[in-house]
Amino acid sequence: MRRAILLLALVWIPFLSIFVFAHPSVTGAVGDSYPHVAFHLVSPVLLVTAAVLALRLRRDRPGERWARGVLGLLALALAVTVLGNAIELLAAVRRLADDGWVSRLTPDLFVSGAGLHGAGAALTIPAHMASMVLTLAVVLLEGLRARRSPGGRPARTRETAARR
């Protein structure tokens, strides 16, 4: 259950951190560009870590088709999220360079369908939302799995015990 909760945190923290990076007190003090680039550097680290964890959890569920399917979809959604995030990062860095490496307010980047950033966001947003829902499903599946096993803990097989 701990790994499922960790997975949930790794997927949800990038979404929740948007409210910190884009807070008016931050952008008013330093502009949009620096926090925007920082967000797109931090998020993929967490999301790639989540994808690796999802694939490991999937590997540990050889006979559980539903869990493997949900975890496989989650890993795919996270990969698309990271790709979109990378495209957005490229747009944000390009804009920062165009502004002479000075952080400015850049509301035009956040307009729906605005060039390269809009294309990246068109991948990132739905894939990240799907990832968030899928991680909730993983936590639910892990909770049900824990309840079914003796003592409330998932039964360890020789195979999963050897991997740890």
C-alpha positions as a LaTeX table, in Angstrom:
\begin{tabular}{lrrr}
\hline
Residue & $x$ (\AA) & $y$ (\AA) & $z$ (\AA) \\
\hline
Met1 & 0.00 & 0.00 & 0.00 \\
Arg2 & 2.95 & 2.33 & 0.70 \\
Arg3 & 4.11 & 2.18 & $-2.91$ \\
Ala4 & 0.61 & 3.02 & $-4.15$ \\
Ile5 & 0.47 & 6.06 & $-1.86$ \\
Leu6 & 3.94 & 7.11 & $-3.05$ \\
Leu7 & 2.74 & 6.74 & $-6.63$ \\
Leu8 & $-0.27$ & 8.91 & $-5.84$ \\
Ala9 & 1.98 & 11.61 & $-4.38$ \\
Leu10 & 4.39 & 11.52 & $-7.33$ \\
Val11 & 1.53 & 12.05 & $-9.78$ \\
Trp12 & $-0.51$ & 14.57 & $-7.80$ \\
Ile13 & 2.31 & 16.82 & $-6.50$ \\
Pro14 & 3.15 & 18.25 & $-9.96$ \\
Phe15 & $-0.50$ & 19.22 & $-10.45$ \\
Leu16 & $-0.81$ & 20.76 & $-7.00$ \\
Ser17 & 2.52 & 22.58 & $-7.36$ \\
Ile18 & 1.10 & 24.60 & $-10.28$ \\
Phe19 & $-0.73$ & 26.65 & $-7.67$ \\
Val20 & 2.59 & 27.48 & $-6.00$ \\
Phe21 & 4.59 & 28.23 & $-9.16$ \\
Ala22 & 1.78 & 30.31 & $-10.69$ \\
His23 & 0.68 & 32.08 & $-7.53$ \\
Pro24 & 0.26 & 35.83 & $-8.13$ \\
Ser25 & 2.69 & 36.66 & $-5.32$ \\
Val26 & 5.39 & 34.60 & $-7.07$ \\
Thr27 & 4.72 & 35.76 & $-10.62$ \\
Gly28 & 4.25 & 39.35 & $-9.45$ \\
Ala29 & 7.66 & 39.30 & $-7.79$ \\
Val30 & 9.71 & 37.47 & $-10.45$ \\
Gly31 & 7.52 & 37.25 & $-13.55$ \\
Asp32 & 6.19 & 34.10 & $-15.18$ \\
Ser33 & 9.26 & 32.81 & $-16.96$ \\
Tyr34 & 11.50 & 31.63 & $-14.12$ \\
Pro35 & 8.75 & 29.82 & $-12.17$ \\
His36 & 7.36 & 28.42 & $-15.44$ \\
Val37 & 10.69 & 26.93 & $-16.45$ \\
Ala38 & 11.29 & 25.66 & $-12.90$ \\
Phe39 & 7.89 & 23.94 & $-12.91$ \\
His40 & 8.66 & 22.20 & $-16.20$ \\
Leu41 & 12.02 & 21.04 & $-14.83$ \\
Val42 & 10.65 & 19.68 & $-11.54$ \\
Ser43 & 7.50 & 17.99 & $-12.86$ \\
Pro44 & 9.11 & 15.50 & $-15.24$ \\
Val45 & 11.45 & 14.27 & $-12.51$ \\
Leu46 & 8.45 & 13.34 & $-10.36$ \\
Leu47 & 6.43 & 11.99 & $-13.29$ \\
Val48 & 9.24 & 9.81 & $-14.66$ \\
Thr49 & 9.79 & 8.45 & $-11.15$ \\
Ala50 & 6.06 & 7.69 & $-11.00$ \\
Ala51 & 6.20 & 5.89 & $-14.36$ \\
Val52 & 9.11 & 3.73 & $-13.19$ \\
Leu53 & 7.24 & 2.90 & $-9.98$ \\
Ala54 & 4.07 & 2.06 & $-11.95$ \\
Leu55 & 6.03 & $-0.31$ & $-14.19$ \\
Arg56 & 7.60 & $-1.98$ & $-11.13$ \\
Leu57 & 4.19 & $-2.40$ & $-9.51$ \\
Arg58 & 2.90 & $-3.84$ & $-12.79$ \\
Arg59 & 5.78 & $-6.32$ & $-12.90$ \\
Asp60 & 4.92 & $-7.44$ & $-9.34$ \\
Arg61 & 1.35 & $-8.36$ & $-10.35$ \\
Pro62 & 1.86 & $-11.24$ & $-12.80$ \\
Gly63 & $-1.55$ & $-12.85$ & $-12.33$ \\
Glu64 & $-3.68$ & $-9.75$ & $-11.79$ \\
Arg65 & $-4.97$ & $-8.64$ & $-15.19$ \\
Trp66 & $-6.95$ & $-5.62$ & $-13.96$ \\
Ala67 & $-4.10$ & $-4.25$ & $-11.88$ \\
Arg68 & $-1.61$ & $-4.83$ & $-14.69$ \\
Gly69 & $-3.95$ & $-3.13$ & $-17.16$ \\
Val70 & $-4.49$ & $-0.07$ & $-14.97$ \\
Leu71 & $-0.77$ & 0.21 & $-14.23$ \\
Gly72 & 0.10 & $-0.18$ & $-17.92$ \\
Leu73 & $-2.36$ & 2.57 & $-18.86$ \\
Leu74 & $-0.93$ & 4.72 & $-16.08$ \\
Ala75 & 2.64 & 4.27 & $-17.37$ \\
Leu76 & 1.47 & 5.20 & $-20.89$ \\
Ala77 & $-0.42$ & 8.28 & $-19.65$ \\
Leu78 & 2.63 & 9.37 & $-17.67$ \\
Ala79 & 4.86 & 9.00 & $-20.74$ \\
Val80 & 2.51 & 11.25 & $-22.75$ \\
Thr81 & 2.44 & 13.72 & $-19.84$ \\
Val82 & 6.24 & 13.88 & $-19.77$ \\
Leu83 & 6.37 & 14.35 & $-23.56$ \\
Gly84 & 3.88 & 17.22 & $-23.38$ \\
Asn85 & 5.76 & 18.70 & $-20.45$ \\
Ala86 & 9.01 & 18.60 & $-22.45$ \\
Ile87 & 7.34 & 20.44 & $-25.34$ \\
Glu88 & 6.03 & 23.06 & $-22.91$ \\
Leu89 & 9.51 & 23.40 & $-21.40$ \\
Leu90 & 10.97 & 24.00 & $-24.85$ \\
Ala91 & 8.39 & 26.75 & $-25.47$ \\
Ala92 & 9.01 & 28.33 & $-22.07$ \\
Val93 & 12.81 & 28.34 & $-22.50$ \\
Arg94 & 12.48 & 29.70 & $-26.02$ \\
Arg95 & 10.28 & 32.53 & $-24.73$ \\
Leu96 & 12.72 & 33.25 & $-21.89$ \\
Ala97 & 15.57 & 33.45 & $-24.43$ \\
Asp98 & 13.50 & 35.75 & $-26.67$ \\
Asp99 & 12.99 & 38.01 & $-23.65$ \\
Gly100 & 16.76 & 38.28 & $-23.12$ \\
Trp101 & 16.74 & 35.74 & $-20.26$ \\
Val102 & 14.72 & 38.18 & $-18.16$ \\
Ser103 & 11.64 & 36.74 & $-16.44$ \\
Arg104 & 8.57 & 38.65 & $-17.57$ \\
Leu105 & 4.85 & 38.19 & $-17.32$ \\
Thr106 & 3.89 & 35.99 & $-20.29$ \\
Pro107 & 0.10 & 35.64 & $-20.32$ \\
Asp108 & 0.16 & 35.04 & $-24.08$ \\
Leu109 & 1.84 & 31.64 & $-23.52$ \\
Phe110 & $-1.14$ & 30.44 & $-21.52$ \\
Val111 & $-3.81$ & 31.30 & $-24.08$ \\
Ser112 & $-5.52$ & 28.16 & $-25.34$ \\
Gly113 & $-3.88$ & 26.90 & $-28.52$ \\
Ala114 & $-0.96$ & 29.35 & $-28.30$ \\
Gly115 & 1.73 & 27.82 & $-30.51$ \\
Leu116 & 4.21 & 25.29 & $-29.23$ \\
His117 & 3.20 & 25.74 & $-25.58$ \\
Gly118 & $-0.44$ & 25.13 & $-26.48$ \\
Ala119 & 0.50 & 21.98 & $-28.40$ \\
Gly120 & 2.43 & 20.66 & $-25.42$ \\
Ala121 & $-0.40$ & 21.54 & $-23.05$ \\
Ala122 & $-2.84$ & 19.71 & $-25.33$ \\
Leu123 & $-0.86$ & 16.55 & $-24.54$ \\
Thr124 & 0.02 & 17.30 & $-20.94$ \\
Ile125 & $-3.32$ & 18.30 & $-19.50$ \\
Pro126 & $-5.52$ & 15.35 & $-20.54$ \\
Ala127 & $-2.74$ & 12.81 & $-19.97$ \\
His128 & $-1.97$ & 14.19 & $-16.52$ \\
Met129 & $-5.66$ & 14.23 & $-15.57$ \\
Ala130 & $-5.94$ & 10.61 & $-16.73$ \\
Ser131 & $-2.84$ & 9.76 & $-14.67$ \\
Met132 & $-4.39$ & 11.32 & $-11.60$ \\
Val133 & $-7.58$ & 9.27 & $-11.99$ \\
Leu134 & $-5.61$ & 6.09 & $-12.72$ \\
Thr135 & $-3.49$ & 6.54 & $-9.58$ \\
Leu136 & $-6.67$ & 6.78 & $-7.54$ \\
Ala137 & $-7.71$ & 3.49 & $-9.14$ \\
Val138 & $-4.33$ & 1.95 & $-8.24$ \\
Val139 & $-4.72$ & 3.02 & $-4.60$ \\
Leu140 & $-8.24$ & 1.55 & $-4.58$ \\
Leu141 & $-7.04$ & $-1.72$ & $-6.13$ \\
Glu142 & $-4.16$ & $-1.94$ & $-3.65$ \\
Gly143 & $-6.54$ & $-1.28$ & $-0.75$ \\
Leu144 & $-8.87$ & $-4.04$ & $-1.93$ \\
Arg145 & $-5.92$ & $-6.37$ & $-2.44$ \\
Ala146 & $-4.68$ & $-5.68$ & 1.11 \\
Arg147 & $-8.13$ & $-6.36$ & 2.58 \\
Arg148 & $-8.38$ & $-9.73$ & 0.83 \\
Ser149 & $-5.04$ & $-11.04$ & 2.01 \\
Pro150 & $-4.54$ & $-12.53$ & 5.48 \\
Gly151 & $-3.66$ & $-9.98$ & 8.13 \\
Gly152 & $-4.59$ & $-7.07$ & 5.90 \\
Arg153 & $-1.24$ & $-7.12$ & 4.10 \\
Pro154 & $-0.67$ & $-8.27$ & 0.53 \\
Ala155 & 0.63 & $-11.81$ & 0.39 \\
Arg156 & 4.23 & $-12.02$ & $-0.78$ \\
Thr157 & 5.18 & $-14.61$ & $-3.26$ \\
Arg158 & 8.69 & $-15.99$ & $-3.52$ \\
Glu159 & 9.10 & $-13.97$ & $-6.70$ \\
Thr160 & 8.18 & $-10.59$ & $-5.14$ \\
Ala161 & 10.15 & $-11.31$ & $-1.97$ \\
Ala162 & 13.26 & $-12.09$ & $-4.05$ \\
Arg163 & 12.95 & $-8.74$ & $-5.89$ \\
Arg164 & 12.98 & $-6.69$ & $-2.69$ \\
\hline
\end{tabular}
